[in-house]
PDB file of C-alpha atoms in Angstrom:
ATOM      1  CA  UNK A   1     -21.574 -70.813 -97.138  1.00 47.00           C
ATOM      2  CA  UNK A   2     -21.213 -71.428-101.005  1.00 52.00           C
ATOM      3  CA  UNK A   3     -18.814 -72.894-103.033  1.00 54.00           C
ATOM      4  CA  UNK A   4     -17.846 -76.806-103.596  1.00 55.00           C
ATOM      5  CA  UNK A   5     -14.296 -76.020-102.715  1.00 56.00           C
ATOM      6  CA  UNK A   6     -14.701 -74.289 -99.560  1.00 56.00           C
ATOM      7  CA  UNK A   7     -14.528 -77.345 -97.347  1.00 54.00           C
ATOM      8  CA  UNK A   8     -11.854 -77.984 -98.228  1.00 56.00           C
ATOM      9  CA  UNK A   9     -10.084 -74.965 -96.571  1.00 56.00           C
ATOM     10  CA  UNK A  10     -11.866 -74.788 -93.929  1.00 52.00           C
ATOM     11  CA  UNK A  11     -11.614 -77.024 -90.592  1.00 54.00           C
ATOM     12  CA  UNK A  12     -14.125 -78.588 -87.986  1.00 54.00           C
ATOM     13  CA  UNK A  13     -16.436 -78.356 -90.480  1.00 58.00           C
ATOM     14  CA  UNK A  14     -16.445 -75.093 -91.410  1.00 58.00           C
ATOM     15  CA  UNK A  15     -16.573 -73.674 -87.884  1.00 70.00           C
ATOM     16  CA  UNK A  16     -12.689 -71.837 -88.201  1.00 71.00           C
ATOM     17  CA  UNK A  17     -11.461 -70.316 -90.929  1.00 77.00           C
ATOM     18  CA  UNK A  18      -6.851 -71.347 -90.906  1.00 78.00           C
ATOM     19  CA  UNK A  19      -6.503 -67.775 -92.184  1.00 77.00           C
ATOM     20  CA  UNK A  20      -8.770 -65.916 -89.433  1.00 75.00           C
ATOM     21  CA  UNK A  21      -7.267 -63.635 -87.105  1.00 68.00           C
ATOM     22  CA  UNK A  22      -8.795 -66.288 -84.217  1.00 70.00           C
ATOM     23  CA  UNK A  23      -7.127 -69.314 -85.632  1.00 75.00           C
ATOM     24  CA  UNK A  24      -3.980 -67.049 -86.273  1.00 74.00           C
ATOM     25  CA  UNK A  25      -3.791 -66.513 -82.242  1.00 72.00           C
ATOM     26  CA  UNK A  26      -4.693 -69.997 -81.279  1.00 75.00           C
ATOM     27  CA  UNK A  27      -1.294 -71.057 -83.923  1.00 78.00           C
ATOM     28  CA  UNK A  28       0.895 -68.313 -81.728  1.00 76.00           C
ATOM     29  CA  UNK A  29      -0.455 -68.995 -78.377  1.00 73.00           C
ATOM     30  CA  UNK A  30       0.021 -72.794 -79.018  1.00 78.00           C
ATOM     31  CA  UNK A  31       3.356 -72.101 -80.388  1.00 78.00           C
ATOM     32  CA  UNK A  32       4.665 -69.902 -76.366  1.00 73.00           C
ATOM     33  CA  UNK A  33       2.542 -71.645 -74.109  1.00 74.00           C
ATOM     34  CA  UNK A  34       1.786 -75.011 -75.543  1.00 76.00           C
ATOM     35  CA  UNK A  35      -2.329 -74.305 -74.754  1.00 77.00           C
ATOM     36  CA  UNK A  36      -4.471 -71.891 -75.271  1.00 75.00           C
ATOM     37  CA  UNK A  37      -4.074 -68.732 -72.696  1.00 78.00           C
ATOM     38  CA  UNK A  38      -6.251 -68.216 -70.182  1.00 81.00           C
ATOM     39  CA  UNK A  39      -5.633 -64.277 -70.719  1.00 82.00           C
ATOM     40  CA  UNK A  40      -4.012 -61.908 -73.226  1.00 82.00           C
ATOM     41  CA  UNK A  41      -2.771 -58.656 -72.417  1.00 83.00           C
ATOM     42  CA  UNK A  42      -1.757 -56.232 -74.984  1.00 84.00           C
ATOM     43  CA  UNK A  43       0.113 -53.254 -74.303  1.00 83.00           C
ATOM     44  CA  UNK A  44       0.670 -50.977 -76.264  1.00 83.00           C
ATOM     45  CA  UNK A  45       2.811 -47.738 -76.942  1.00 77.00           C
ATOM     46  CA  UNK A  46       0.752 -43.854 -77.451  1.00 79.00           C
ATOM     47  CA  UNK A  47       3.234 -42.692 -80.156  1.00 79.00           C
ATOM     48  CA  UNK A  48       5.828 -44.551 -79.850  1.00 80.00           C
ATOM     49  CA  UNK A  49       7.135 -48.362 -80.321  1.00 82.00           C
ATOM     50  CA  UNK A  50       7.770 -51.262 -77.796  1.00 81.00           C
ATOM     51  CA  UNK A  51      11.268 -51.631 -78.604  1.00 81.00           C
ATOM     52  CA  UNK A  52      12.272 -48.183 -77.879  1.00 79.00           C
ATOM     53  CA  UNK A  53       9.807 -46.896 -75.385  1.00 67.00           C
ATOM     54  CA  UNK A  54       8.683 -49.640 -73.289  1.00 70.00           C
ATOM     55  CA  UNK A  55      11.232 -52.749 -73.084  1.00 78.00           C
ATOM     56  CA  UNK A  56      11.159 -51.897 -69.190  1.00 81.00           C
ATOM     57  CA  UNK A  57       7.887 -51.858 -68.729  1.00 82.00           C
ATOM     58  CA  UNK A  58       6.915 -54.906 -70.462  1.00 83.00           C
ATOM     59  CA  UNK A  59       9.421 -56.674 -68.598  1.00 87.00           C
ATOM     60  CA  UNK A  60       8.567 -55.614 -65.354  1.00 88.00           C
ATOM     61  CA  UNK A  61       4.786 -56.519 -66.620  1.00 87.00           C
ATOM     62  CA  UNK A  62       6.171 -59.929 -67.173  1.00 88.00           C
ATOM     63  CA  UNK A  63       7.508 -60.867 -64.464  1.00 91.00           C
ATOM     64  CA  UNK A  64       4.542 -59.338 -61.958  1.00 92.00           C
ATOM     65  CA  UNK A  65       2.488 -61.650 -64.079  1.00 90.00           C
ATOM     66  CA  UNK A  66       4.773 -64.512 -63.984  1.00 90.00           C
ATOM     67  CA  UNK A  67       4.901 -63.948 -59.792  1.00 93.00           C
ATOM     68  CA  UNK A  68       1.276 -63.993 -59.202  1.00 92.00           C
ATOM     69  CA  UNK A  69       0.028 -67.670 -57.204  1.00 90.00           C
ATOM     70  CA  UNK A  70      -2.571 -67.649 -60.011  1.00 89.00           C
ATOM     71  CA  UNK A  71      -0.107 -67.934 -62.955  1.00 90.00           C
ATOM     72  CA  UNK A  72       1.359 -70.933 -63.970  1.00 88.00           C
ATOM     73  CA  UNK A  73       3.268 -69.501 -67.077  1.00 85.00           C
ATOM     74  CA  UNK A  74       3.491 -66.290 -69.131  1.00 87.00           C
ATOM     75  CA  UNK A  75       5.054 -65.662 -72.745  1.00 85.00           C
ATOM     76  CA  UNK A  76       5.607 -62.328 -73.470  1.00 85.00           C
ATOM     77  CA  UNK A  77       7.621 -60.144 -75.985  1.00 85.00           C
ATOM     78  CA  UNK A  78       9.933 -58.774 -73.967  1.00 83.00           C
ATOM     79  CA  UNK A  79      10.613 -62.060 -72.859  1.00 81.00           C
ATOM     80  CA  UNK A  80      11.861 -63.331 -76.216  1.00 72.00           C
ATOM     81  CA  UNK A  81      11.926 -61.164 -78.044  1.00 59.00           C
ATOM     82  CA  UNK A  82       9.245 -63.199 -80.462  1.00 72.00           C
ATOM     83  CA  UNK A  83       8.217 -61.075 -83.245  1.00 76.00           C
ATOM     84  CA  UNK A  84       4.721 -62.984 -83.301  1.00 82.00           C
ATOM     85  CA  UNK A  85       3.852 -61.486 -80.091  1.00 84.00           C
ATOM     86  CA  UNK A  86       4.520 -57.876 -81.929  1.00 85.00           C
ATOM     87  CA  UNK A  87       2.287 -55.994 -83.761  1.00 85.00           C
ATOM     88  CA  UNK A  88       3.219 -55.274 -87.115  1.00 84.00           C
ATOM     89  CA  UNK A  89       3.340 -51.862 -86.718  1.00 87.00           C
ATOM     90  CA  UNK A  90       5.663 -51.898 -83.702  1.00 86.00           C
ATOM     91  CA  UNK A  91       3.154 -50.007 -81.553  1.00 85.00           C
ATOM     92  CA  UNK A  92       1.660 -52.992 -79.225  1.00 86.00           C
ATOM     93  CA  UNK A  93       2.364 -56.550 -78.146  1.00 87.00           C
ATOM     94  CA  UNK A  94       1.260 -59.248 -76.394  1.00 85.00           C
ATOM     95  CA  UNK A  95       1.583 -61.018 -73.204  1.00 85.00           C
ATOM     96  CA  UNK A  96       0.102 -64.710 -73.097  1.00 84.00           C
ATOM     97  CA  UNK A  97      -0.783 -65.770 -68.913  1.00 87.00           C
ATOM     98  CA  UNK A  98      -1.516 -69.271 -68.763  1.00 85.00           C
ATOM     99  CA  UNK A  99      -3.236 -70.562 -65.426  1.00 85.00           C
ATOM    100  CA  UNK A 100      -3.059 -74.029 -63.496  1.00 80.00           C
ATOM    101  CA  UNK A 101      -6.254 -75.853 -64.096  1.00 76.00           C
ATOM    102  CA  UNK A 102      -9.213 -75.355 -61.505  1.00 65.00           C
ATOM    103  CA  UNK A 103      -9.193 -77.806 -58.867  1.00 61.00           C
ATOM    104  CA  UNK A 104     -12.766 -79.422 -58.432  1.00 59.00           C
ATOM    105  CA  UNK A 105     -14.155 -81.070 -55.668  1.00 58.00           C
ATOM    106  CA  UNK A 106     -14.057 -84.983 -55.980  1.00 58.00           C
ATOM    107  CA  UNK A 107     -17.718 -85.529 -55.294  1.00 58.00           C
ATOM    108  CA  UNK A 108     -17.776 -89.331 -55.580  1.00 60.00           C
ATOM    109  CA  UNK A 109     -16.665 -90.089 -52.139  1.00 57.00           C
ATOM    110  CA  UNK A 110     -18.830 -87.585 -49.794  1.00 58.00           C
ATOM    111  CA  UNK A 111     -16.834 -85.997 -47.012  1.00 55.00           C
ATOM    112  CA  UNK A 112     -17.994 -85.824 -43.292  1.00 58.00           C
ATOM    113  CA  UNK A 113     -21.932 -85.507 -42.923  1.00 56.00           C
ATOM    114  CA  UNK A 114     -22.603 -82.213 -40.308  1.00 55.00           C
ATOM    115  CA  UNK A 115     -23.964 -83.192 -37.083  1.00 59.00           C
ATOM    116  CA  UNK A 116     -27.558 -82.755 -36.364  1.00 60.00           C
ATOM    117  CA  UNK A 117     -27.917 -80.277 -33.560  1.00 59.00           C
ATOM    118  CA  UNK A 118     -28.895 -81.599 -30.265  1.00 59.00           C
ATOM    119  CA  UNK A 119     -31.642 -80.160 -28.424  1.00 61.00           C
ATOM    120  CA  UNK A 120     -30.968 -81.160 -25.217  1.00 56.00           C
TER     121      UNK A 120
END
């Protein structure tokens, strides 16, 4: 990288670039879901637009997302309708799934030792 002025509009120390299509998403998805999704699904419409051909079919989308034990919350266009989730062309948008966090093992107490087999 080059330029005195650079750091300056860049963050984490020049790791993300605010006007990158990356950092762009992470501003959306932080905007629906409130974190970062753990998927994005874009659908999108062969010749057509999502407002006129597929309104149905991104809401049924939605809500098959929304009902899976997996899925703690999903954003969606067809949801809102919000315009951020469109592409600019009309043609595609974007669903944002969201997952409950992993549940780990706590490993500081130890559970039940097995029982040594008897040979008897």
């Amino acid at each position: 990288m080059r330029g005195p002025g650079a750091g300056g509009r860049l963050k984490t120390q020049g790791y993300d670039d605010p006007r990158s299509d990356s950092s762009f998403a992470a501003r959306v998805t932080a905007e629906h879901l409130g974190a970062a999704p753990d998927l994005a699904v874009a659908g999108q419409v062969p010749g057509g637009f999502v407002d006129d051909a597929a309104p149905r079919a991104g809401e049924d989308l939605t809500r098959r997302l929304a009902a899976q034990p997996q899925v703690s919350a999903v954003s969606s266009y067809w949801r809102g309708p919000a315009a951020s989730l469109r592409s600019r062309d009309g043609r595609s948008a974007v669903l944002l799934v969201l997952s409950p966090p992993l549940r780990t093992p706590d490993v500081s107490r130890p559970g039940p030792r097995p029982r040594k087999a008897s040979h008897d």
